[in-house]
Amino acid sequence: GGGGGGLLLLILVTSLLKHLKHANIVLLHDIIHTRETLTFVFEYVQTDLAQYMTQHPGGLHSHNVRIFMFQLLRALSYIHGRRILHRDLKPHNLLISYLGELKLADFGLARSKSIPAQNFSSEVVTLWYRPPDVLMGSIHYSTALDMWGAGCIFIEMLQGAPAFAGGSDELEQLQNIWTVLGVPSEDSWPGVSLLPYYRPGELTCRCPHAEGT
């Protein structure tokens, strides 16, 4: 049932976090288990990147962008080297301390599996940071899933606004991406026509939430 699935997810996340010891990953101090609750005690970090960018509108100073990106890529290198995908990179999941330390957090969607991964869900990653192959239904993905999110965050820090904002569903999100990057073809993206929701000759794809449009 749903309760069993939730418990299994908690066990999985706990197992992942207990083995992640890195300066740029939020530290799990303790787990407090009672009859009714399971409480995770993490290190205290003052804010996150989303709030930090709100406090510094118009884009961050290039020096700070370099520092934050270096720390983000260090964290990703660490988890990818241990065959873990975060699967939900976005500014809200990057904690920032008063000292300028970046901490990768919120591993609720993270998975440990062989990389490249097979047969995962395409319902991962907050929509604005989801790569186009996953938007088109791919369930075979690897570390590139997280790297697309990192690239989107890099652009957002530079320009002060999300790279591909405004998408309310997969179809609209793909339109936003194609407007900037161009519509892919087999010449520019070999294999794109094999993705489950790809529809040739159109600006977008045949995504489940866009049926009938």
PDB file of C-alpha atoms in Angstrom:
ATOM      1  CA  GLY A   1       0.000   0.000   0.000  1.00  0.00           C
ATOM      2  CA  GLY A   2       0.921   3.693   0.031  1.00  0.00           C
ATOM      3  CA  GLY A   3       2.177   3.532   3.609  1.00  0.00           C
ATOM      4  CA  GLY A   4       4.575   0.726   2.763  1.00  0.00           C
ATOM      5  CA  GLY A   5       5.873   2.646  -0.240  1.00  0.00           C
ATOM      6  CA  GLY A   6       6.441   5.738   1.898  1.00  0.00           C
ATOM      7  CA  LEU A   7       8.347   3.716   4.484  1.00  0.00           C
ATOM      8  CA  LEU A   8      10.485   2.143   1.776  1.00  0.00           C
ATOM      9  CA  LEU A   9      11.299   5.608   0.393  1.00  0.00           C
ATOM     10  CA  LEU A  10      12.305   6.835   3.863  1.00  0.00           C
ATOM     11  CA  ILE A  11      14.578   3.846   4.330  1.00  0.00           C
ATOM     12  CA  LEU A  12      16.153   4.455   0.912  1.00  0.00           C
ATOM     13  CA  VAL A  13      16.747   8.168   1.533  1.00  0.00           C
ATOM     14  CA  THR A  14      18.124   7.447   5.001  1.00  0.00           C
ATOM     15  CA  SER A  15      20.545   4.897   3.591  1.00  0.00           C
ATOM     16  CA  LEU A  16      21.765   7.368   0.978  1.00  0.00           C
ATOM     17  CA  LEU A  17      22.203  10.272   3.380  1.00  0.00           C
ATOM     18  CA  LYS A  18      24.046   8.257   6.030  1.00  0.00           C
ATOM     19  CA  HIS A  19      26.820   7.540   3.537  1.00  0.00           C
ATOM     20  CA  LEU A  20      27.155  11.042   2.081  1.00  0.00           C
ATOM     21  CA  LYS A  21      29.933  12.929   3.874  1.00  0.00           C
ATOM     22  CA  HIS A  22      31.045  15.966   1.899  1.00  0.00           C
ATOM     23  CA  ALA A  23      31.528  19.683   2.584  1.00  0.00           C
ATOM     24  CA  ASN A  24      28.997  20.586  -0.129  1.00  0.00           C
ATOM     25  CA  ILE A  25      26.251  18.169   0.901  1.00  0.00           C
ATOM     26  CA  VAL A  26      23.952  18.907   3.831  1.00  0.00           C
ATOM     27  CA  LEU A  27      24.963  16.795   6.819  1.00  0.00           C
ATOM     28  CA  LEU A  28      22.515  14.405   8.466  1.00  0.00           C
ATOM     29  CA  HIS A  29      23.261  14.606  12.204  1.00  0.00           C
ATOM     30  CA  ASP A  30      20.734  12.195  13.598  1.00  0.00           C
ATOM     31  CA  ILE A  31      17.505  10.283  13.034  1.00  0.00           C
ATOM     32  CA  ILE A  32      14.946  10.305  15.849  1.00  0.00           C
ATOM     33  CA  HIS A  33      12.449   7.489  15.602  1.00  0.00           C
ATOM     34  CA  THR A  34       9.322   7.244  17.759  1.00  0.00           C
ATOM     35  CA  ARG A  35       6.192   5.149  17.418  1.00  0.00           C
ATOM     36  CA  GLU A  36       4.454   7.889  15.428  1.00  0.00           C
ATOM     37  CA  THR A  37       7.218   9.899  13.767  1.00  0.00           C
ATOM     38  CA  LEU A  38      10.575   9.734  12.062  1.00  0.00           C
ATOM     39  CA  THR A  39      12.555  12.962  12.402  1.00  0.00           C
ATOM     40  CA  PHE A  40      15.680  13.811  10.400  1.00  0.00           C
ATOM     41  CA  VAL A  41      18.059  16.238  12.124  1.00  0.00           C
ATOM     42  CA  PHE A  42      20.210  18.118   9.597  1.00  0.00           C
ATOM     43  CA  GLU A  43      22.871  20.737  10.073  1.00  0.00           C
ATOM     44  CA  TYR A  44      21.476  24.275  10.172  1.00  0.00           C
ATOM     45  CA  VAL A  45      22.091  26.333   7.040  1.00  0.00           C
ATOM     46  CA  GLN A  46      20.778  29.888   6.951  1.00  0.00           C
ATOM     47  CA  THR A  47      19.175  30.227   3.514  1.00  0.00           C
ATOM     48  CA  ASP A  48      18.922  28.679   0.064  1.00  0.00           C
ATOM     49  CA  LEU A  49      19.974  29.841  -3.391  1.00  0.00           C
ATOM     50  CA  ALA A  50      16.432  30.849  -4.371  1.00  0.00           C
ATOM     51  CA  GLN A  51      16.161  33.228  -1.401  1.00  0.00           C
ATOM     52  CA  TYR A  52      19.720  34.433  -1.942  1.00  0.00           C
ATOM     53  CA  MET A  53      18.943  35.383  -5.552  1.00  0.00           C
ATOM     54  CA  THR A  54      15.751  37.146  -4.406  1.00  0.00           C
ATOM     55  CA  GLN A  55      17.910  39.220  -2.050  1.00  0.00           C
ATOM     56  CA  HIS A  56      20.312  40.015  -4.933  1.00  0.00           C
ATOM     57  CA  PRO A  57      18.051  40.741  -7.927  1.00  0.00           C
ATOM     58  CA  GLY A  58      19.332  41.192 -11.467  1.00  0.00           C
ATOM     59  CA  GLY A  59      21.856  38.367 -11.347  1.00  0.00           C
ATOM     60  CA  LEU A  60      24.716  37.559  -9.014  1.00  0.00           C
ATOM     61  CA  HIS A  61      28.226  38.920  -9.192  1.00  0.00           C
ATOM     62  CA  SER A  62      30.353  36.753 -11.491  1.00  0.00           C
ATOM     63  CA  HIS A  63      32.718  35.962  -8.612  1.00  0.00           C
ATOM     64  CA  ASN A  64      29.877  34.509  -6.542  1.00  0.00           C
ATOM     65  CA  VAL A  65      28.533  32.600  -9.547  1.00  0.00           C
ATOM     66  CA  ARG A  66      31.924  30.930  -9.976  1.00  0.00           C
ATOM     67  CA  ILE A  67      32.123  30.044  -6.282  1.00  0.00           C
ATOM     68  CA  PHE A  68      28.617  28.579  -6.153  1.00  0.00           C
ATOM     69  CA  MET A  69      29.008  26.651  -9.411  1.00  0.00           C
ATOM     70  CA  PHE A  70      32.341  25.219  -8.286  1.00  0.00           C
ATOM     71  CA  GLN A  71      30.732  23.944  -5.081  1.00  0.00           C
ATOM     72  CA  LEU A  72      27.675  22.585  -6.894  1.00  0.00           C
ATOM     73  CA  LEU A  73      29.831  20.700  -9.393  1.00  0.00           C
ATOM     74  CA  ARG A  74      31.967  19.341  -6.560  1.00  0.00           C
ATOM     75  CA  ALA A  75      28.858  17.989  -4.850  1.00  0.00           C
ATOM     76  CA  LEU A  76      27.586  16.442  -8.089  1.00  0.00           C
ATOM     77  CA  SER A  77      30.959  14.887  -8.818  1.00  0.00           C
ATOM     78  CA  TYR A  78      30.895  13.330  -5.360  1.00  0.00           C
ATOM     79  CA  ILE A  79      27.422  11.765  -5.626  1.00  0.00           C
ATOM     80  CA  HIS A  80      27.820  10.766  -9.277  1.00  0.00           C
ATOM     81  CA  GLY A  81      31.080   9.055  -8.393  1.00  0.00           C
ATOM     82  CA  ARG A  82      29.025   6.964  -5.972  1.00  0.00           C
ATOM     83  CA  ARG A  83      26.406   6.223  -8.649  1.00  0.00           C
ATOM     84  CA  ILE A  84      23.768   8.459  -7.077  1.00  0.00           C
ATOM     85  CA  LEU A  85      21.519  10.787  -9.085  1.00  0.00           C
ATOM     86  CA  HIS A  86      19.929  13.708  -7.236  1.00  0.00           C
ATOM     87  CA  ARG A  87      17.078  14.072  -9.791  1.00  0.00           C
ATOM     88  CA  ASP A  88      15.651  17.341  -8.446  1.00  0.00           C
ATOM     89  CA  LEU A  89      18.209  20.115  -8.824  1.00  0.00           C
ATOM     90  CA  LYS A  90      16.745  23.593  -8.355  1.00  0.00           C
ATOM     91  CA  PRO A  91      17.734  26.713  -6.375  1.00  0.00           C
ATOM     92  CA  HIS A  92      15.455  25.792  -3.444  1.00  0.00           C
ATOM     93  CA  ASN A  93      17.457  22.591  -2.935  1.00  0.00           C
ATOM     94  CA  LEU A  94      20.822  24.365  -2.736  1.00  0.00           C
ATOM     95  CA  LEU A  95      21.417  25.718   0.758  1.00  0.00           C
ATOM     96  CA  ILE A  96      23.732  28.720   1.286  1.00  0.00           C
ATOM     97  CA  SER A  97      25.456  29.514   4.579  1.00  0.00           C
ATOM     98  CA  TYR A  98      26.504  32.967   5.780  1.00  0.00           C
ATOM     99  CA  LEU A  99      30.064  31.977   4.863  1.00  0.00           C
ATOM    100  CA  GLY A 100      29.092  31.365   1.246  1.00  0.00           C
ATOM    101  CA  GLU A 101      29.128  27.577   1.537  1.00  0.00           C
ATOM    102  CA  LEU A 102      26.765  25.783  -0.833  1.00  0.00           C
ATOM    103  CA  LYS A 103      25.140  22.561   0.395  1.00  0.00           C
ATOM    104  CA  LEU A 104      23.239  20.168  -1.846  1.00  0.00           C
ATOM    105  CA  ALA A 105      20.042  19.164  -0.038  1.00  0.00           C
ATOM    106  CA  ASP A 106      16.655  17.454  -0.386  1.00  0.00           C
ATOM    107  CA  PHE A 107      17.447  13.958  -1.605  1.00  0.00           C
ATOM    108  CA  GLY A 108      13.801  12.892  -1.628  1.00  0.00           C
ATOM    109  CA  LEU A 109      13.979  11.964  -5.323  1.00  0.00           C
ATOM    110  CA  ALA A 110      17.570  10.729  -5.273  1.00  0.00           C
ATOM    111  CA  ARG A 111      18.289   7.185  -6.370  1.00  0.00           C
ATOM    112  CA  SER A 112      21.308   4.937  -6.163  1.00  0.00           C
ATOM    113  CA  LYS A 113      21.574   2.651  -9.161  1.00  0.00           C
ATOM    114  CA  SER A 114      23.866   1.645 -11.958  1.00  0.00           C
ATOM    115  CA  ILE A 115      24.694   4.545 -14.249  1.00  0.00           C
ATOM    116  CA  PRO A 116      23.497   4.937 -16.951  1.00  0.00           C
ATOM    117  CA  ALA A 117      20.187   4.219 -15.262  1.00  0.00           C
ATOM    118  CA  GLN A 118      17.429   2.151 -16.804  1.00  0.00           C
ATOM    119  CA  ASN A 119      13.662   2.302 -16.427  1.00  0.00           C
ATOM    120  CA  PHE A 120      13.330   5.234 -14.048  1.00  0.00           C
ATOM    121  CA  SER A 121      10.268   7.453 -13.993  1.00  0.00           C
ATOM    122  CA  SER A 122      10.068  10.476 -16.308  1.00  0.00           C
ATOM    123  CA  GLU A 123       8.214  12.333 -13.510  1.00  0.00           C
ATOM    124  CA  VAL A 124      11.391  13.706 -11.941  1.00  0.00           C
ATOM    125  CA  VAL A 125      12.923  17.150 -11.574  1.00  0.00           C
ATOM    126  CA  THR A 126      10.879  20.310 -11.090  1.00  0.00           C
ATOM    127  CA  LEU A 127       9.478  21.217 -14.516  1.00  0.00           C
ATOM    128  CA  TRP A 128      11.597  24.339 -15.240  1.00  0.00           C
ATOM    129  CA  TYR A 129      14.800  22.354 -14.615  1.00  0.00           C
ATOM    130  CA  ARG A 130      13.790  19.124 -16.395  1.00  0.00           C
ATOM    131  CA  PRO A 131      15.813  18.203 -19.521  1.00  0.00           C
ATOM    132  CA  PRO A 132      14.025  17.851 -22.876  1.00  0.00           C
ATOM    133  CA  ASP A 133      14.627  14.118 -23.263  1.00  0.00           C
ATOM    134  CA  VAL A 134      12.864  13.476 -19.948  1.00  0.00           C
ATOM    135  CA  LEU A 135      10.089  15.901 -20.933  1.00  0.00           C
ATOM    136  CA  MET A 136       9.624  13.696 -23.992  1.00  0.00           C
ATOM    137  CA  GLY A 137       9.221  10.610 -21.862  1.00  0.00           C
ATOM    138  CA  SER A 138      12.713   9.147 -21.613  1.00  0.00           C
ATOM    139  CA  ILE A 139      13.180   6.787 -18.683  1.00  0.00           C
ATOM    140  CA  HIS A 140      16.767   5.918 -19.606  1.00  0.00           C
ATOM    141  CA  TYR A 141      18.957   8.662 -18.193  1.00  0.00           C
ATOM    142  CA  SER A 142      22.246   9.210 -16.474  1.00  0.00           C
ATOM    143  CA  THR A 143      24.261  11.988 -14.836  1.00  0.00           C
ATOM    144  CA  ALA A 144      23.267  14.326 -17.679  1.00  0.00           C
ATOM    145  CA  LEU A 145      19.904  14.648 -15.925  1.00  0.00           C
ATOM    146  CA  ASP A 146      21.558  16.510 -13.040  1.00  0.00           C
ATOM    147  CA  MET A 147      23.948  18.391 -15.330  1.00  0.00           C
ATOM    148  CA  TRP A 148      21.058  19.938 -17.290  1.00  0.00           C
ATOM    149  CA  GLY A 149      19.663  21.232 -13.982  1.00  0.00           C
ATOM    150  CA  ALA A 150      23.086  22.580 -13.023  1.00  0.00           C
ATOM    151  CA  GLY A 151      23.292  24.414 -16.351  1.00  0.00           C
ATOM    152  CA  CYS A 152      19.849  25.952 -15.817  1.00  0.00           C
ATOM    153  CA  ILE A 153      20.895  27.123 -12.350  1.00  0.00           C
ATOM    154  CA  PHE A 154      24.122  28.584 -13.783  1.00  0.00           C
ATOM    155  CA  ILE A 155      22.130  30.687 -16.269  1.00  0.00           C
ATOM    156  CA  GLU A 156      19.671  31.734 -13.583  1.00  0.00           C
ATOM    157  CA  MET A 157      22.460  32.987 -11.318  1.00  0.00           C
ATOM    158  CA  LEU A 158      23.939  35.026 -14.188  1.00  0.00           C
ATOM    159  CA  GLN A 159      20.769  36.628 -15.509  1.00  0.00           C
ATOM    160  CA  GLY A 160      18.671  36.749 -12.332  1.00  0.00           C
ATOM    161  CA  ALA A 161      15.764  34.810 -13.865  1.00  0.00           C
ATOM    162  CA  PRO A 162      15.149  31.130 -14.690  1.00  0.00           C
ATOM    163  CA  ALA A 163      16.559  29.951 -18.011  1.00  0.00           C
ATOM    164  CA  PHE A 164      13.309  28.337 -19.157  1.00  0.00           C
ATOM    165  CA  ALA A 165      10.568  29.790 -16.982  1.00  0.00           C
ATOM    166  CA  GLY A 166       6.821  29.693 -17.387  1.00  0.00           C
ATOM    167  CA  GLY A 167       6.154  26.128 -18.414  1.00  0.00           C
ATOM    168  CA  SER A 168       2.966  24.852 -16.769  1.00  0.00           C
ATOM    169  CA  ASP A 169       3.161  21.405 -18.383  1.00  0.00           C
ATOM    170  CA  GLU A 170       5.607  19.342 -20.450  1.00  0.00           C
ATOM    171  CA  LEU A 171       4.336  20.723 -23.747  1.00  0.00           C
ATOM    172  CA  GLU A 172       4.732  24.369 -22.756  1.00  0.00           C
ATOM    173  CA  GLN A 173       8.102  23.697 -21.155  1.00  0.00           C
ATOM    174  CA  LEU A 174       9.407  22.156 -24.374  1.00  0.00           C
ATOM    175  CA  GLN A 175       8.163  25.183 -26.324  1.00  0.00           C
ATOM    176  CA  ASN A 176      10.187  27.408 -24.000  1.00  0.00           C
ATOM    177  CA  ILE A 177      13.313  25.324 -24.580  1.00  0.00           C
ATOM    178  CA  TRP A 178      12.874  25.112 -28.378  1.00  0.00           C
ATOM    179  CA  THR A 179      12.370  28.893 -28.554  1.00  0.00           C
ATOM    180  CA  VAL A 180      15.869  29.364 -27.149  1.00  0.00           C
ATOM    181  CA  LEU A 181      17.738  26.336 -28.500  1.00  0.00           C
ATOM    182  CA  GLY A 182      15.818  25.566 -31.677  1.00  0.00           C
ATOM    183  CA  VAL A 183      13.707  22.536 -32.561  1.00  0.00           C
ATOM    184  CA  PRO A 184      15.820  19.362 -32.627  1.00  0.00           C
ATOM    185  CA  SER A 185      16.026  16.956 -35.530  1.00  0.00           C
ATOM    186  CA  GLU A 186      17.804  13.671 -36.138  1.00  0.00           C
ATOM    187  CA  ASP A 187      20.683  15.682 -37.616  1.00  0.00           C
ATOM    188  CA  SER A 188      21.177  17.861 -34.530  1.00  0.00           C
ATOM    189  CA  TRP A 189      20.071  15.241 -31.978  1.00  0.00           C
ATOM    190  CA  PRO A 190      20.490  11.639 -33.194  1.00  0.00           C
ATOM    191  CA  GLY A 191      17.839   9.417 -31.626  1.00  0.00           C
ATOM    192  CA  VAL A 192      15.373  12.177 -30.733  1.00  0.00           C
ATOM    193  CA  SER A 193      12.681  10.623 -32.939  1.00  0.00           C
ATOM    194  CA  LEU A 194      12.803   7.457 -30.828  1.00  0.00           C
ATOM    195  CA  LEU A 195      11.694   9.228 -27.638  1.00  0.00           C
ATOM    196  CA  PRO A 196       8.218   8.099 -26.506  1.00  0.00           C
ATOM    197  CA  TYR A 197       6.372  11.424 -26.887  1.00  0.00           C
ATOM    198  CA  TYR A 198       8.180  12.834 -29.905  1.00  0.00           C
ATOM    199  CA  ARG A 199       5.996  13.993 -32.792  1.00  0.00           C
ATOM    200  CA  PRO A 200       7.962  14.855 -35.960  1.00  0.00           C
ATOM    201  CA  GLY A 201       7.298  18.023 -37.899  1.00  0.00           C
ATOM    202  CA  GLU A 202       5.892  19.932 -34.921  1.00  0.00           C
ATOM    203  CA  LEU A 203       7.339  22.432 -32.497  1.00  0.00           C
ATOM    204  CA  THR A 204       6.632  20.204 -29.526  1.00  0.00           C
ATOM    205  CA  CYS A 205       6.008  16.588 -28.621  1.00  0.00           C
ATOM    206  CA  ARG A 206       3.156  14.300 -27.772  1.00  0.00           C
ATOM    207  CA  CYS A 207       3.275  14.463 -23.988  1.00  0.00           C
ATOM    208  CA  PRO A 208       0.670  12.726 -21.786  1.00  0.00           C
ATOM    209  CA  HIS A 209      -0.552  15.970 -20.169  1.00  0.00           C
ATOM    210  CA  ALA A 210      -0.903  17.639 -23.561  1.00  0.00           C
ATOM    211  CA  GLU A 211      -3.261  15.121 -25.213  1.00  0.00           C
ATOM    212  CA  GLY A 212      -6.029  16.814 -27.092  1.00  0.00           C
ATOM    213  CA  THR A 213      -4.138  20.077 -27.624  1.00  0.00           C
TER     214      THR A 213
END
